[in-house]
């Protein structure tokens, strides 16, 4: 029996610039890795490429001025409400800078005690101490400060209320803070709203329109096409963007389906193995200490090849060992488990023997593995090679 199961490798490549042939670079990097590490490629190996370098090769960037122009054209008013921006200088601050520049006044609804992805404005235990009900209580800035004071984020050292307030004022935009967790709290102030939440944006939009809002857009509606030559994303707009400079953002990549298809064909030709391919962004996992849920991108994977569709179909080894084969041990136990795996049904949903296996899509699981392998700093491995992911104890 082979002693190694899944192997995830971060693969280095040259720094990617706009216009680079990314299919060629990734293929050459994988082949070079194989030669250096004496790797034998096999069918159902996986090559994943971070969305950041795909977008960079595409030149999918936009300036603050493009955001300003699109917001003004789509709203046609000088006052709007913003709902539930996450607390992030990298993810949304530059977008907010452009939004601030587009309007004279903004009513900014902040969720509390944390944003959508788990960044906390303050310790949630303070809610009990102060007798605040976050599901019903709507606070203005003065009341918020009286109750919770000036709290800096433990990881970034930033008071995001102060930071966002200054950001808007620097652009000549008056900002009025509202703290609440019901998106309709904006409606007494304005009927024109830009929903900045990520995964709850469609529900927020529906609730606002049902409650009497006049115009509601989401971040996925801004920069859905090029503005004066800017980048764009027809599906996600500003969602999934990152800070590039103080005046520009890198958008989520476009046409990823075409990219993964071309890369798969190139890898098959170069290695002789039917390698699966995906583009990955944020992993879908939560930090147990900081409480941050990593997924600030709209999806973990914007595109992947057909072999990565679906969910795991696995038996729980400890269930088999403790129940079906409780009287066996040693080689007899090993052989019995192998036979059970080899004979398992094609769909184990609802089976007790699969209880406790992770009920997530393959691309979300693999994307999380990729994100953790590549990191978000200076590792320099935007390409991930995964082998043995689809193996099991019976092989």
mmCIF file of C-alpha atoms in Angstrom:
data_model
loop_
_atom_site.group_PDB
_atom_site.id
_atom_site.type_symbol
_atom_site.label_atom_id
_atom_site.label_comp_id
_atom_site.label_asym_id
_atom_site.label_seq_id
_atom_site.Cartn_x
_atom_site.Cartn_y
_atom_site.Cartn_z
ATOM 1 C CA UNK A 1 0.000 0.000 0.000
ATOM 2 C CA UNK A 2 1.259 3.477 -0.837
ATOM 3 C CA UNK A 3 1.906 5.356 2.412
ATOM 4 C CA UNK A 4 1.081 8.854 1.093
ATOM 5 C CA UNK A 5 -2.393 10.157 0.276
ATOM 6 C CA UNK A 6 -3.107 13.693 -0.882
ATOM 7 C CA UNK A 7 -0.119 15.917 -1.670
ATOM 8 C CA UNK A 8 -0.506 19.655 -2.210
ATOM 9 C CA UNK A 9 2.450 21.578 -3.613
ATOM 10 C CA UNK A 10 2.865 25.299 -4.089
ATOM 11 C CA UNK A 11 4.569 25.916 -7.431
ATOM 12 C CA UNK A 12 6.631 29.028 -8.099
ATOM 13 C CA UNK A 13 6.579 30.917 -11.380
ATOM 14 C CA UNK A 14 7.721 34.311 -12.725
ATOM 15 C CA UNK A 15 5.851 37.399 -11.513
ATOM 16 C CA UNK A 16 2.858 37.744 -13.838
ATOM 17 C CA UNK A 17 2.255 40.970 -15.728
ATOM 18 C CA UNK A 18 -0.538 42.171 -17.992
ATOM 19 C CA UNK A 19 -0.444 40.484 -21.383
ATOM 20 C CA UNK A 20 1.598 37.457 -20.261
ATOM 21 C CA UNK A 21 0.669 34.081 -21.776
ATOM 22 C CA UNK A 22 -0.503 32.522 -18.538
ATOM 23 C CA UNK A 23 -1.366 29.146 -20.079
ATOM 24 C CA UNK A 24 2.212 28.831 -21.334
ATOM 25 C CA UNK A 25 3.738 30.034 -18.042
ATOM 26 C CA UNK A 26 1.659 27.668 -15.882
ATOM 27 C CA UNK A 27 2.356 24.708 -18.145
ATOM 28 C CA UNK A 28 6.096 25.370 -18.168
ATOM 29 C CA UNK A 29 6.127 25.840 -14.394
ATOM 30 C CA UNK A 30 4.312 22.545 -13.786
ATOM 31 C CA UNK A 31 6.633 20.664 -16.141
ATOM 32 C CA UNK A 32 9.694 22.227 -14.465
ATOM 33 C CA UNK A 33 8.320 21.281 -11.040
ATOM 34 C CA UNK A 34 7.817 17.717 -12.231
ATOM 35 C CA UNK A 35 11.393 17.484 -13.467
ATOM 36 C CA UNK A 36 12.872 19.030 -10.331
ATOM 37 C CA UNK A 37 10.821 16.948 -7.888
ATOM 38 C CA UNK A 38 10.825 13.753 -9.997
ATOM 39 C CA UNK A 39 7.024 13.760 -10.164
ATOM 40 C CA UNK A 40 5.049 11.290 -12.243
ATOM 41 C CA UNK A 41 1.826 12.973 -13.348
ATOM 42 C CA UNK A 42 -1.399 10.971 -13.301
ATOM 43 C CA UNK A 43 -4.995 11.291 -14.453
ATOM 44 C CA UNK A 44 -7.086 13.377 -12.031
ATOM 45 C CA UNK A 45 -4.141 15.329 -10.714
ATOM 46 C CA UNK A 46 -5.240 18.933 -10.174
ATOM 47 C CA UNK A 47 -3.572 22.181 -11.192
ATOM 48 C CA UNK A 48 -5.099 25.292 -9.647
ATOM 49 C CA UNK A 49 -4.218 28.917 -10.401
ATOM 50 C CA UNK A 50 -5.059 31.797 -8.106
ATOM 51 C CA UNK A 51 -7.557 34.300 -9.494
ATOM 52 C CA UNK A 52 -5.114 37.130 -8.757
ATOM 53 C CA UNK A 53 -2.647 36.179 -11.496
ATOM 54 C CA UNK A 54 -5.433 35.373 -13.967
ATOM 55 C CA UNK A 55 -6.845 38.883 -13.506
ATOM 56 C CA UNK A 56 -3.363 40.406 -13.628
ATOM 57 C CA UNK A 57 -2.545 38.695 -16.918
ATOM 58 C CA UNK A 58 -5.867 39.975 -18.286
ATOM 59 C CA UNK A 59 -5.100 43.509 -17.095
ATOM 60 C CA UNK A 60 -8.459 43.523 -15.330
ATOM 61 C CA UNK A 61 -7.989 46.732 -13.366
ATOM 62 C CA UNK A 62 -10.192 49.756 -12.794
ATOM 63 C CA UNK A 63 -9.560 53.233 -11.421
ATOM 64 C CA UNK A 64 -11.493 55.141 -8.799
ATOM 65 C CA UNK A 65 -12.663 57.473 -11.566
ATOM 66 C CA UNK A 66 -14.258 54.535 -13.427
ATOM 67 C CA UNK A 67 -16.140 53.578 -10.262
ATOM 68 C CA UNK A 68 -17.270 57.195 -9.828
ATOM 69 C CA UNK A 69 -18.541 57.446 -13.377
ATOM 70 C CA UNK A 70 -20.437 54.142 -13.258
ATOM 71 C CA UNK A 71 -22.045 54.892 -9.875
ATOM 72 C CA UNK A 72 -23.203 58.330 -11.013
ATOM 73 C CA UNK A 73 -24.583 56.983 -14.280
ATOM 74 C CA UNK A 74 -26.474 54.132 -12.629
ATOM 75 C CA UNK A 75 -27.954 56.080 -9.706
ATOM 76 C CA UNK A 76 -28.371 59.611 -11.047
ATOM 77 C CA UNK A 77 -28.710 61.070 -7.523
ATOM 78 C CA UNK A 78 -26.347 62.740 -5.073
ATOM 79 C CA UNK A 79 -27.389 60.847 -1.917
ATOM 80 C CA UNK A 80 -27.489 57.072 -1.365
ATOM 81 C CA UNK A 81 -27.364 54.464 1.358
ATOM 82 C CA UNK A 82 -24.707 51.773 1.582
ATOM 83 C CA UNK A 83 -25.447 48.507 3.310
ATOM 84 C CA UNK A 84 -23.056 46.224 5.163
ATOM 85 C CA UNK A 85 -19.569 46.855 3.728
ATOM 86 C CA UNK A 86 -17.056 44.404 5.166
ATOM 87 C CA UNK A 87 -14.211 45.735 7.299
ATOM 88 C CA UNK A 88 -11.236 45.566 4.973
ATOM 89 C CA UNK A 89 -8.692 48.046 3.660
ATOM 90 C CA UNK A 90 -7.670 45.572 0.971
ATOM 91 C CA UNK A 91 -11.075 44.334 -0.138
ATOM 92 C CA UNK A 92 -13.362 47.348 -0.217
ATOM 93 C CA UNK A 93 -11.670 50.547 0.949
ATOM 94 C CA UNK A 94 -10.657 51.659 -2.548
ATOM 95 C CA UNK A 95 -14.134 50.819 -3.854
ATOM 96 C CA UNK A 96 -15.622 52.948 -1.063
ATOM 97 C CA UNK A 97 -13.245 55.730 -2.020
ATOM 98 C CA UNK A 98 -14.713 55.757 -5.519
ATOM 99 C CA UNK A 99 -18.271 55.527 -4.192
ATOM 100 C CA UNK A 100 -17.612 58.423 -1.799
ATOM 101 C CA UNK A 101 -16.334 60.550 -4.655
ATOM 102 C CA UNK A 102 -19.505 59.864 -6.647
ATOM 103 C CA UNK A 103 -21.967 61.260 -4.095
ATOM 104 C CA UNK A 104 -22.466 64.268 -1.826
ATOM 105 C CA UNK A 105 -23.878 62.281 1.085
ATOM 106 C CA UNK A 106 -23.903 58.622 2.087
ATOM 107 C CA UNK A 107 -25.842 56.882 4.841
ATOM 108 C CA UNK A 108 -23.564 54.021 5.843
ATOM 109 C CA UNK A 109 -25.265 51.032 7.486
ATOM 110 C CA UNK A 110 -22.748 48.929 9.411
ATOM 111 C CA UNK A 111 -23.630 45.517 10.794
ATOM 112 C CA UNK A 112 -22.547 44.861 14.374
ATOM 113 C CA UNK A 113 -20.806 43.416 16.314
ATOM 114 C CA UNK A 114 -19.132 41.986 13.196
ATOM 115 C CA UNK A 115 -19.270 42.231 9.449
ATOM 116 C CA UNK A 116 -20.467 39.519 7.086
ATOM 117 C CA UNK A 117 -17.157 37.647 7.070
ATOM 118 C CA UNK A 118 -16.522 37.765 10.808
ATOM 119 C CA UNK A 119 -14.366 40.885 11.287
ATOM 120 C CA UNK A 120 -15.490 42.331 14.612
ATOM 121 C CA UNK A 121 -16.038 45.988 15.397
ATOM 122 C CA UNK A 122 -15.939 45.004 19.069
ATOM 123 C CA UNK A 123 -16.159 41.940 21.296
ATOM 124 C CA UNK A 124 -19.641 40.454 21.040
ATOM 125 C CA UNK A 125 -19.722 39.886 24.826
ATOM 126 C CA UNK A 126 -20.155 43.660 25.139
ATOM 127 C CA UNK A 127 -23.681 43.242 23.760
ATOM 128 C CA UNK A 128 -24.704 41.386 26.907
ATOM 129 C CA UNK A 129 -22.836 43.766 29.171
ATOM 130 C CA UNK A 130 -24.490 46.822 27.589
ATOM 131 C CA UNK A 131 -27.933 45.258 27.187
ATOM 132 C CA UNK A 132 -28.006 45.725 23.415
ATOM 133 C CA UNK A 133 -30.078 43.507 21.111
ATOM 134 C CA UNK A 134 -28.256 43.453 17.747
ATOM 135 C CA UNK A 135 -31.328 42.083 15.944
ATOM 136 C CA UNK A 136 -33.589 44.977 16.854
ATOM 137 C CA UNK A 137 -31.527 47.917 18.129
ATOM 138 C CA UNK A 138 -30.508 50.552 15.579
ATOM 139 C CA UNK A 139 -27.803 52.942 16.782
ATOM 140 C CA UNK A 140 -26.456 56.255 15.541
ATOM 141 C CA UNK A 141 -22.755 57.097 15.797
ATOM 142 C CA UNK A 142 -23.059 58.962 19.082
ATOM 143 C CA UNK A 143 -24.896 56.089 20.790
ATOM 144 C CA UNK A 144 -22.490 53.556 19.302
ATOM 145 C CA UNK A 145 -19.517 55.431 20.752
ATOM 146 C CA UNK A 146 -21.211 55.817 24.149
ATOM 147 C CA UNK A 147 -21.798 52.071 24.322
ATOM 148 C CA UNK A 148 -18.709 50.591 22.713
ATOM 149 C CA UNK A 149 -16.132 53.374 22.538
ATOM 150 C CA UNK A 150 -13.179 53.359 20.160
ATOM 151 C CA UNK A 151 -12.113 49.793 19.517
ATOM 152 C CA UNK A 152 -9.262 48.803 17.219
ATOM 153 C CA UNK A 153 -9.343 45.517 15.339
ATOM 154 C CA UNK A 154 -6.976 43.074 17.115
ATOM 155 C CA UNK A 155 -5.256 41.965 13.882
ATOM 156 C CA UNK A 156 -5.074 45.233 11.919
ATOM 157 C CA UNK A 157 -5.021 47.836 14.701
ATOM 158 C CA UNK A 158 -7.704 49.842 12.875
ATOM 159 C CA UNK A 159 -10.898 51.417 14.227
ATOM 160 C CA UNK A 160 -12.925 50.836 11.073
ATOM 161 C CA UNK A 161 -15.659 53.312 11.987
ATOM 162 C CA UNK A 162 -13.077 56.052 12.287
ATOM 163 C CA UNK A 163 -11.221 54.825 9.195
ATOM 164 C CA UNK A 164 -14.299 54.690 6.959
ATOM 165 C CA UNK A 165 -15.558 58.030 8.234
ATOM 166 C CA UNK A 166 -12.286 59.722 7.350
ATOM 167 C CA UNK A 167 -12.179 57.967 3.984
ATOM 168 C CA UNK A 168 -15.550 59.434 2.969
ATOM 169 C CA UNK A 169 -14.791 62.903 4.309
ATOM 170 C CA UNK A 170 -11.482 63.030 2.422
ATOM 171 C CA UNK A 171 -13.448 62.634 -0.821
ATOM 172 C CA UNK A 172 -15.746 65.526 0.082
ATOM 173 C CA UNK A 173 -18.657 63.210 0.910
ATOM 174 C CA UNK A 174 -20.736 63.681 4.042
ATOM 175 C CA UNK A 175 -21.207 60.361 5.818
ATOM 176 C CA UNK A 176 -23.784 59.442 8.451
ATOM 177 C CA UNK A 177 -23.310 56.142 10.251
ATOM 178 C CA UNK A 178 -26.148 53.797 11.172
ATOM 179 C CA UNK A 179 -25.514 50.592 13.108
ATOM 180 C CA UNK A 180 -28.025 47.799 12.638
ATOM 181 C CA UNK A 181 -28.529 44.315 11.234
ATOM 182 C CA UNK A 182 -31.778 44.855 9.341
ATOM 183 C CA UNK A 183 -31.058 46.306 5.925
ATOM 184 C CA UNK A 184 -34.374 48.173 5.895
ATOM 185 C CA UNK A 185 -32.978 50.488 8.603
ATOM 186 C CA UNK A 186 -31.697 52.604 5.689
ATOM 187 C CA UNK A 187 -35.140 53.371 4.278
ATOM 188 C CA UNK A 188 -36.078 56.233 6.640
ATOM 189 C CA UNK A 189 -33.046 58.080 5.266
ATOM 190 C CA UNK A 190 -32.943 57.240 1.552
ATOM 191 C CA UNK A 191 -34.689 55.090 -1.062
ATOM 192 C CA UNK A 192 -31.577 54.662 -3.228
ATOM 193 C CA UNK A 193 -29.239 52.009 -1.924
ATOM 194 C CA UNK A 194 -26.074 50.207 -2.966
ATOM 195 C CA UNK A 195 -25.801 46.842 -1.213
ATOM 196 C CA UNK A 196 -22.167 46.193 -0.346
ATOM 197 C CA UNK A 197 -22.714 42.787 1.252
ATOM 198 C CA UNK A 198 -21.310 39.801 -0.604
ATOM 199 C CA UNK A 199 -23.156 36.529 -0.056
ATOM 200 C CA UNK A 200 -26.381 38.083 1.247
ATOM 201 C CA UNK A 201 -26.656 40.784 -1.411
ATOM 202 C CA UNK A 202 -29.624 39.360 -3.314
ATOM 203 C CA UNK A 203 -31.646 38.875 -0.144
ATOM 204 C CA UNK A 204 -30.824 42.431 0.954
ATOM 205 C CA UNK A 205 -31.915 43.750 -2.431
ATOM 206 C CA UNK A 206 -35.166 41.796 -2.353
ATOM 207 C CA UNK A 207 -36.018 42.945 1.171
ATOM 208 C CA UNK A 208 -35.294 46.588 0.378
ATOM 209 C CA UNK A 209 -37.439 46.609 -2.765
ATOM 210 C CA UNK A 210 -40.282 44.870 -0.939
ATOM 211 C CA UNK A 211 -40.097 47.510 1.806
ATOM 212 C CA UNK A 212 -40.354 50.461 -0.569
ATOM 213 C CA UNK A 213 -36.872 51.237 -1.877
ATOM 214 C CA UNK A 214 -36.805 52.919 -5.300
ATOM 215 C CA UNK A 215 -33.440 51.888 -6.735
ATOM 216 C CA UNK A 216 -31.288 49.114 -5.293
ATOM 217 C CA UNK A 217 -28.027 47.933 -6.827
ATOM 218 C CA UNK A 218 -25.324 45.638 -5.513
ATOM 219 C CA UNK A 219 -21.552 45.762 -5.903
ATOM 220 C CA UNK A 220 -21.993 43.097 -8.578
ATOM 221 C CA UNK A 221 -23.899 45.715 -10.650
ATOM 222 C CA UNK A 222 -21.002 48.201 -10.701
ATOM 223 C CA UNK A 223 -18.396 47.873 -13.479
ATOM 224 C CA UNK A 224 -20.172 45.078 -15.298
ATOM 225 C CA UNK A 225 -18.783 46.552 -18.501
ATOM 226 C CA UNK A 226 -15.803 48.708 -19.347
ATOM 227 C CA UNK A 227 -15.904 52.396 -18.444
ATOM 228 C CA UNK A 228 -13.506 54.479 -20.523
ATOM 229 C CA UNK A 229 -11.279 51.461 -21.153
ATOM 230 C CA UNK A 230 -11.334 50.109 -17.604
ATOM 231 C CA UNK A 231 -11.479 46.462 -16.640
ATOM 232 C CA UNK A 232 -14.812 44.921 -15.755
ATOM 233 C CA UNK A 233 -16.535 41.732 -14.687
ATOM 234 C CA UNK A 234 -19.899 41.082 -16.306
ATOM 235 C CA UNK A 235 -21.003 38.667 -13.551
ATOM 236 C CA UNK A 236 -19.471 39.990 -10.331
ATOM 237 C CA UNK A 237 -18.713 43.655 -10.985
ATOM 238 C CA UNK A 238 -16.741 45.016 -8.023
ATOM 239 C CA UNK A 239 -17.196 41.856 -5.968
ATOM 240 C CA UNK A 240 -13.964 39.936 -5.513
ATOM 241 C CA UNK A 241 -11.844 43.021 -6.158
ATOM 242 C CA UNK A 242 -8.651 43.816 -4.274
ATOM 243 C CA UNK A 243 -6.647 46.965 -3.749
ATOM 244 C CA UNK A 244 -3.990 47.405 -6.438
ATOM 245 C CA UNK A 245 -2.857 50.976 -5.688
ATOM 246 C CA UNK A 246 -4.366 53.858 -3.740
ATOM 247 C CA UNK A 247 -6.306 54.771 -6.898
ATOM 248 C CA UNK A 248 -7.031 51.412 -8.563
ATOM 249 C CA UNK A 249 -8.513 47.988 -7.872
ATOM 250 C CA UNK A 250 -7.836 44.592 -9.422
ATOM 251 C CA UNK A 251 -11.153 43.012 -10.350
ATOM 252 C CA UNK A 252 -12.171 39.358 -10.255
ATOM 253 C CA UNK A 253 -10.971 37.709 -13.506
ATOM 254 C CA UNK A 254 -13.171 37.310 -16.595
ATOM 255 C CA UNK A 255 -13.573 34.426 -19.058
ATOM 256 C CA UNK A 256 -12.195 31.864 -16.626
ATOM 257 C CA UNK A 257 -14.040 29.010 -18.332
ATOM 258 C CA UNK A 258 -12.005 29.580 -21.489
ATOM 259 C CA UNK A 259 -8.790 29.816 -19.466
ATOM 260 C CA UNK A 260 -9.239 26.497 -17.627
ATOM 261 C CA UNK A 261 -10.167 24.718 -20.871
ATOM 262 C CA UNK A 262 -7.061 26.006 -22.667
ATOM 263 C CA UNK A 263 -4.807 25.252 -19.704
ATOM 264 C CA UNK A 264 -6.156 21.713 -19.378
ATOM 265 C CA UNK A 265 -5.478 21.029 -23.056
ATOM 266 C CA UNK A 266 -1.950 22.419 -22.693
ATOM 267 C CA UNK A 267 -1.213 20.312 -19.590
ATOM 268 C CA UNK A 268 -2.553 17.136 -21.189
ATOM 269 C CA UNK A 269 -0.274 17.706 -24.165
ATOM 270 C CA UNK A 270 2.748 18.470 -21.960
ATOM 271 C CA UNK A 271 2.333 15.667 -19.400
ATOM 272 C CA UNK A 272 0.259 12.982 -21.103
ATOM 273 C CA UNK A 273 -2.049 12.921 -18.067
ATOM 274 C CA UNK A 274 -5.672 14.083 -17.910
ATOM 275 C CA UNK A 275 -5.159 16.863 -15.374
ATOM 276 C CA UNK A 276 -8.102 18.774 -13.928
ATOM 277 C CA UNK A 277 -7.828 22.568 -13.692
ATOM 278 C CA UNK A 278 -9.441 25.265 -11.601
ATOM 279 C CA UNK A 279 -9.110 28.952 -10.805
ATOM 280 C CA UNK A 280 -9.353 29.606 -7.075
ATOM 281 C CA UNK A 281 -9.869 32.624 -4.862
ATOM 282 C CA UNK A 282 -10.548 32.736 -1.139
ATOM 283 C CA UNK A 283 -10.946 29.466 0.676
ATOM 284 C CA UNK A 284 -14.152 28.822 2.604
ATOM 285 C CA UNK A 285 -12.950 28.430 6.172
ATOM 286 C CA UNK A 286 -13.215 30.272 9.470
ATOM 287 C CA UNK A 287 -10.424 31.311 11.816
ATOM 288 C CA UNK A 288 -11.164 29.967 15.310
ATOM 289 C CA UNK A 289 -9.448 32.846 17.128
ATOM 290 C CA UNK A 290 -10.101 35.929 15.028
ATOM 291 C CA UNK A 291 -13.566 34.608 14.023
ATOM 292 C CA UNK A 292 -12.888 35.699 10.434
ATOM 293 C CA UNK A 293 -14.624 33.689 7.737
ATOM 294 C CA UNK A 294 -12.135 33.841 4.885
ATOM 295 C CA UNK A 295 -14.547 33.944 1.942
ATOM 296 C CA UNK A 296 -14.586 37.593 0.850
ATOM 297 C CA UNK A 297 -14.709 36.536 -2.809
ATOM 298 C CA UNK A 298 -18.183 35.891 -4.240
ATOM 299 C CA UNK A 299 -17.223 32.271 -4.974
ATOM 300 C CA UNK A 300 -14.276 30.034 -4.132
ATOM 301 C CA UNK A 301 -13.785 29.043 -7.765
ATOM 302 C CA UNK A 302 -15.056 31.069 -10.732
ATOM 303 C CA UNK A 303 -14.264 28.233 -13.164
ATOM 304 C CA UNK A 304 -13.089 24.624 -13.206
ATOM 305 C CA UNK A 305 -12.981 21.632 -15.531
ATOM 306 C CA UNK A 306 -15.753 19.035 -15.561
ATOM 307 C CA UNK A 307 -13.911 16.466 -13.459
ATOM 308 C CA UNK A 308 -14.144 18.731 -10.412
ATOM 309 C CA UNK A 309 -17.933 18.954 -10.452
ATOM 310 C CA UNK A 310 -19.862 17.452 -7.544
ATOM 311 C CA UNK A 311 -19.329 16.538 -3.888
ATOM 312 C CA UNK A 312 -17.184 13.905 -2.161
ATOM 313 C CA UNK A 313 -18.754 10.460 -1.936
ATOM 314 C CA UNK A 314 -16.889 8.958 0.963
ATOM 315 C CA UNK A 315 -17.329 6.416 3.732
ATOM 316 C CA UNK A 316 -16.260 7.304 7.272
ATOM 317 C CA UNK A 317 -13.427 4.939 8.184
ATOM 318 C CA UNK A 318 -13.925 5.277 11.928
ATOM 319 C CA UNK A 319 -17.640 4.434 11.526
ATOM 320 C CA UNK A 320 -16.768 1.247 9.664
ATOM 321 C CA UNK A 321 -14.090 0.340 12.210
ATOM 322 C CA UNK A 322 -16.318 0.996 15.250
ATOM 323 C CA UNK A 323 -19.557 -0.456 13.873
ATOM 324 C CA UNK A 324 -19.533 -2.756 10.858
ATOM 325 C CA UNK A 325 -16.162 -4.331 11.680
ATOM 326 C CA UNK A 326 -15.886 -3.813 15.427
ATOM 327 C CA UNK A 327 -14.769 -7.437 15.915
ATOM 328 C CA UNK A 328 -11.882 -7.258 13.444
ATOM 329 C CA UNK A 329 -8.356 -5.930 13.756
ATOM 330 C CA UNK A 330 -5.064 -5.918 11.903
ATOM 331 C CA UNK A 331 -4.971 -7.050 8.301
ATOM 332 C CA UNK A 332 -8.487 -8.503 8.497
ATOM 333 C CA UNK A 333 -9.867 -5.064 9.433
ATOM 334 C CA UNK A 334 -7.843 -3.362 6.719
ATOM 335 C CA UNK A 335 -9.050 -5.783 4.066
ATOM 336 C CA UNK A 336 -12.699 -5.517 5.153
ATOM 337 C CA UNK A 337 -12.596 -1.718 4.996
ATOM 338 C CA UNK A 338 -10.929 -1.798 1.577
ATOM 339 C CA UNK A 339 -13.630 -4.068 0.226
ATOM 340 C CA UNK A 340 -16.378 -1.799 1.628
ATOM 341 C CA UNK A 341 -14.840 1.229 -0.042
ATOM 342 C CA UNK A 342 -14.402 -0.578 -3.353
ATOM 343 C CA UNK A 343 -18.048 -1.673 -3.285
ATOM 344 C CA UNK A 344 -19.594 1.579 -2.026
ATOM 345 C CA UNK A 345 -22.649 3.064 -3.736
ATOM 346 C CA UNK A 346 -22.256 5.885 -6.212
ATOM 347 C CA UNK A 347 -24.383 8.126 -3.984
ATOM 348 C CA UNK A 348 -23.967 7.743 -0.223
ATOM 349 C CA UNK A 349 -26.152 10.692 0.732
ATOM 350 C CA UNK A 350 -28.162 9.748 3.831
ATOM 351 C CA UNK A 351 -26.072 6.664 4.575
ATOM 352 C CA UNK A 352 -24.982 6.236 8.200
ATOM 353 C CA UNK A 353 -21.589 5.044 6.996
ATOM 354 C CA UNK A 354 -20.946 8.441 5.381
ATOM 355 C CA UNK A 355 -22.038 10.415 8.443
ATOM 356 C CA UNK A 356 -19.400 12.955 9.475
ATOM 357 C CA UNK A 357 -17.843 13.347 6.035
ATOM 358 C CA UNK A 358 -17.656 16.971 4.881
ATOM 359 C CA UNK A 359 -20.838 17.923 2.958
ATOM 360 C CA UNK A 360 -19.259 20.500 0.659
ATOM 361 C CA UNK A 361 -18.617 20.830 -3.049
ATOM 362 C CA UNK A 362 -15.307 19.502 -4.330
ATOM 363 C CA UNK A 363 -14.290 22.911 -5.674
ATOM 364 C CA UNK A 364 -14.891 24.581 -2.299
ATOM 365 C CA UNK A 365 -12.823 21.956 -0.488
ATOM 366 C CA UNK A 366 -10.026 21.963 -3.052
ATOM 367 C CA UNK A 367 -10.059 25.767 -3.276
ATOM 368 C CA UNK A 368 -9.629 25.983 0.492
ATOM 369 C CA UNK A 369 -6.688 23.584 0.299
ATOM 370 C CA UNK A 370 -5.169 25.715 -2.452
ATOM 371 C CA UNK A 371 -5.665 28.976 -0.562
ATOM 372 C CA UNK A 372 -4.036 27.568 2.564
ATOM 373 C CA UNK A 373 -1.155 26.159 0.515
ATOM 374 C CA UNK A 374 -0.419 29.353 -1.413
ATOM 375 C CA UNK A 375 -1.076 31.773 1.445
ATOM 376 C CA UNK A 376 -1.704 35.454 0.832
ATOM 377 C CA UNK A 377 1.730 36.948 1.335
ATOM 378 C CA UNK A 378 5.207 36.363 -0.071
ATOM 379 C CA UNK A 379 5.294 32.595 -0.627
ATOM 380 C CA UNK A 380 5.328 33.224 -4.367
ATOM 381 C CA UNK A 381 3.350 30.110 -5.276
ATOM 382 C CA UNK A 382 0.259 31.190 -7.251
ATOM 383 C CA UNK A 383 0.039 27.731 -8.846
ATOM 384 C CA UNK A 384 -0.944 24.665 -6.841
ATOM 385 C CA UNK A 385 -0.350 21.039 -7.879
ATOM 386 C CA UNK A 386 -2.493 18.512 -6.008
ATOM 387 C CA UNK A 387 -2.000 14.778 -6.381
ATOM 388 C CA UNK A 388 -3.846 11.869 -4.842
ATOM 389 C CA UNK A 389 -6.942 13.894 -3.925
ATOM 390 C CA UNK A 390 -9.306 11.352 -5.443
ATOM 391 C CA UNK A 391 -7.480 8.322 -4.041
ATOM 392 C CA UNK A 392 -8.874 6.358 -1.122
ATOM 393 C CA UNK A 393 -7.870 3.592 1.273
ATOM 394 C CA UNK A 394 -8.865 0.915 -1.220
ATOM 395 C CA UNK A 395 -6.398 2.004 -3.892
#
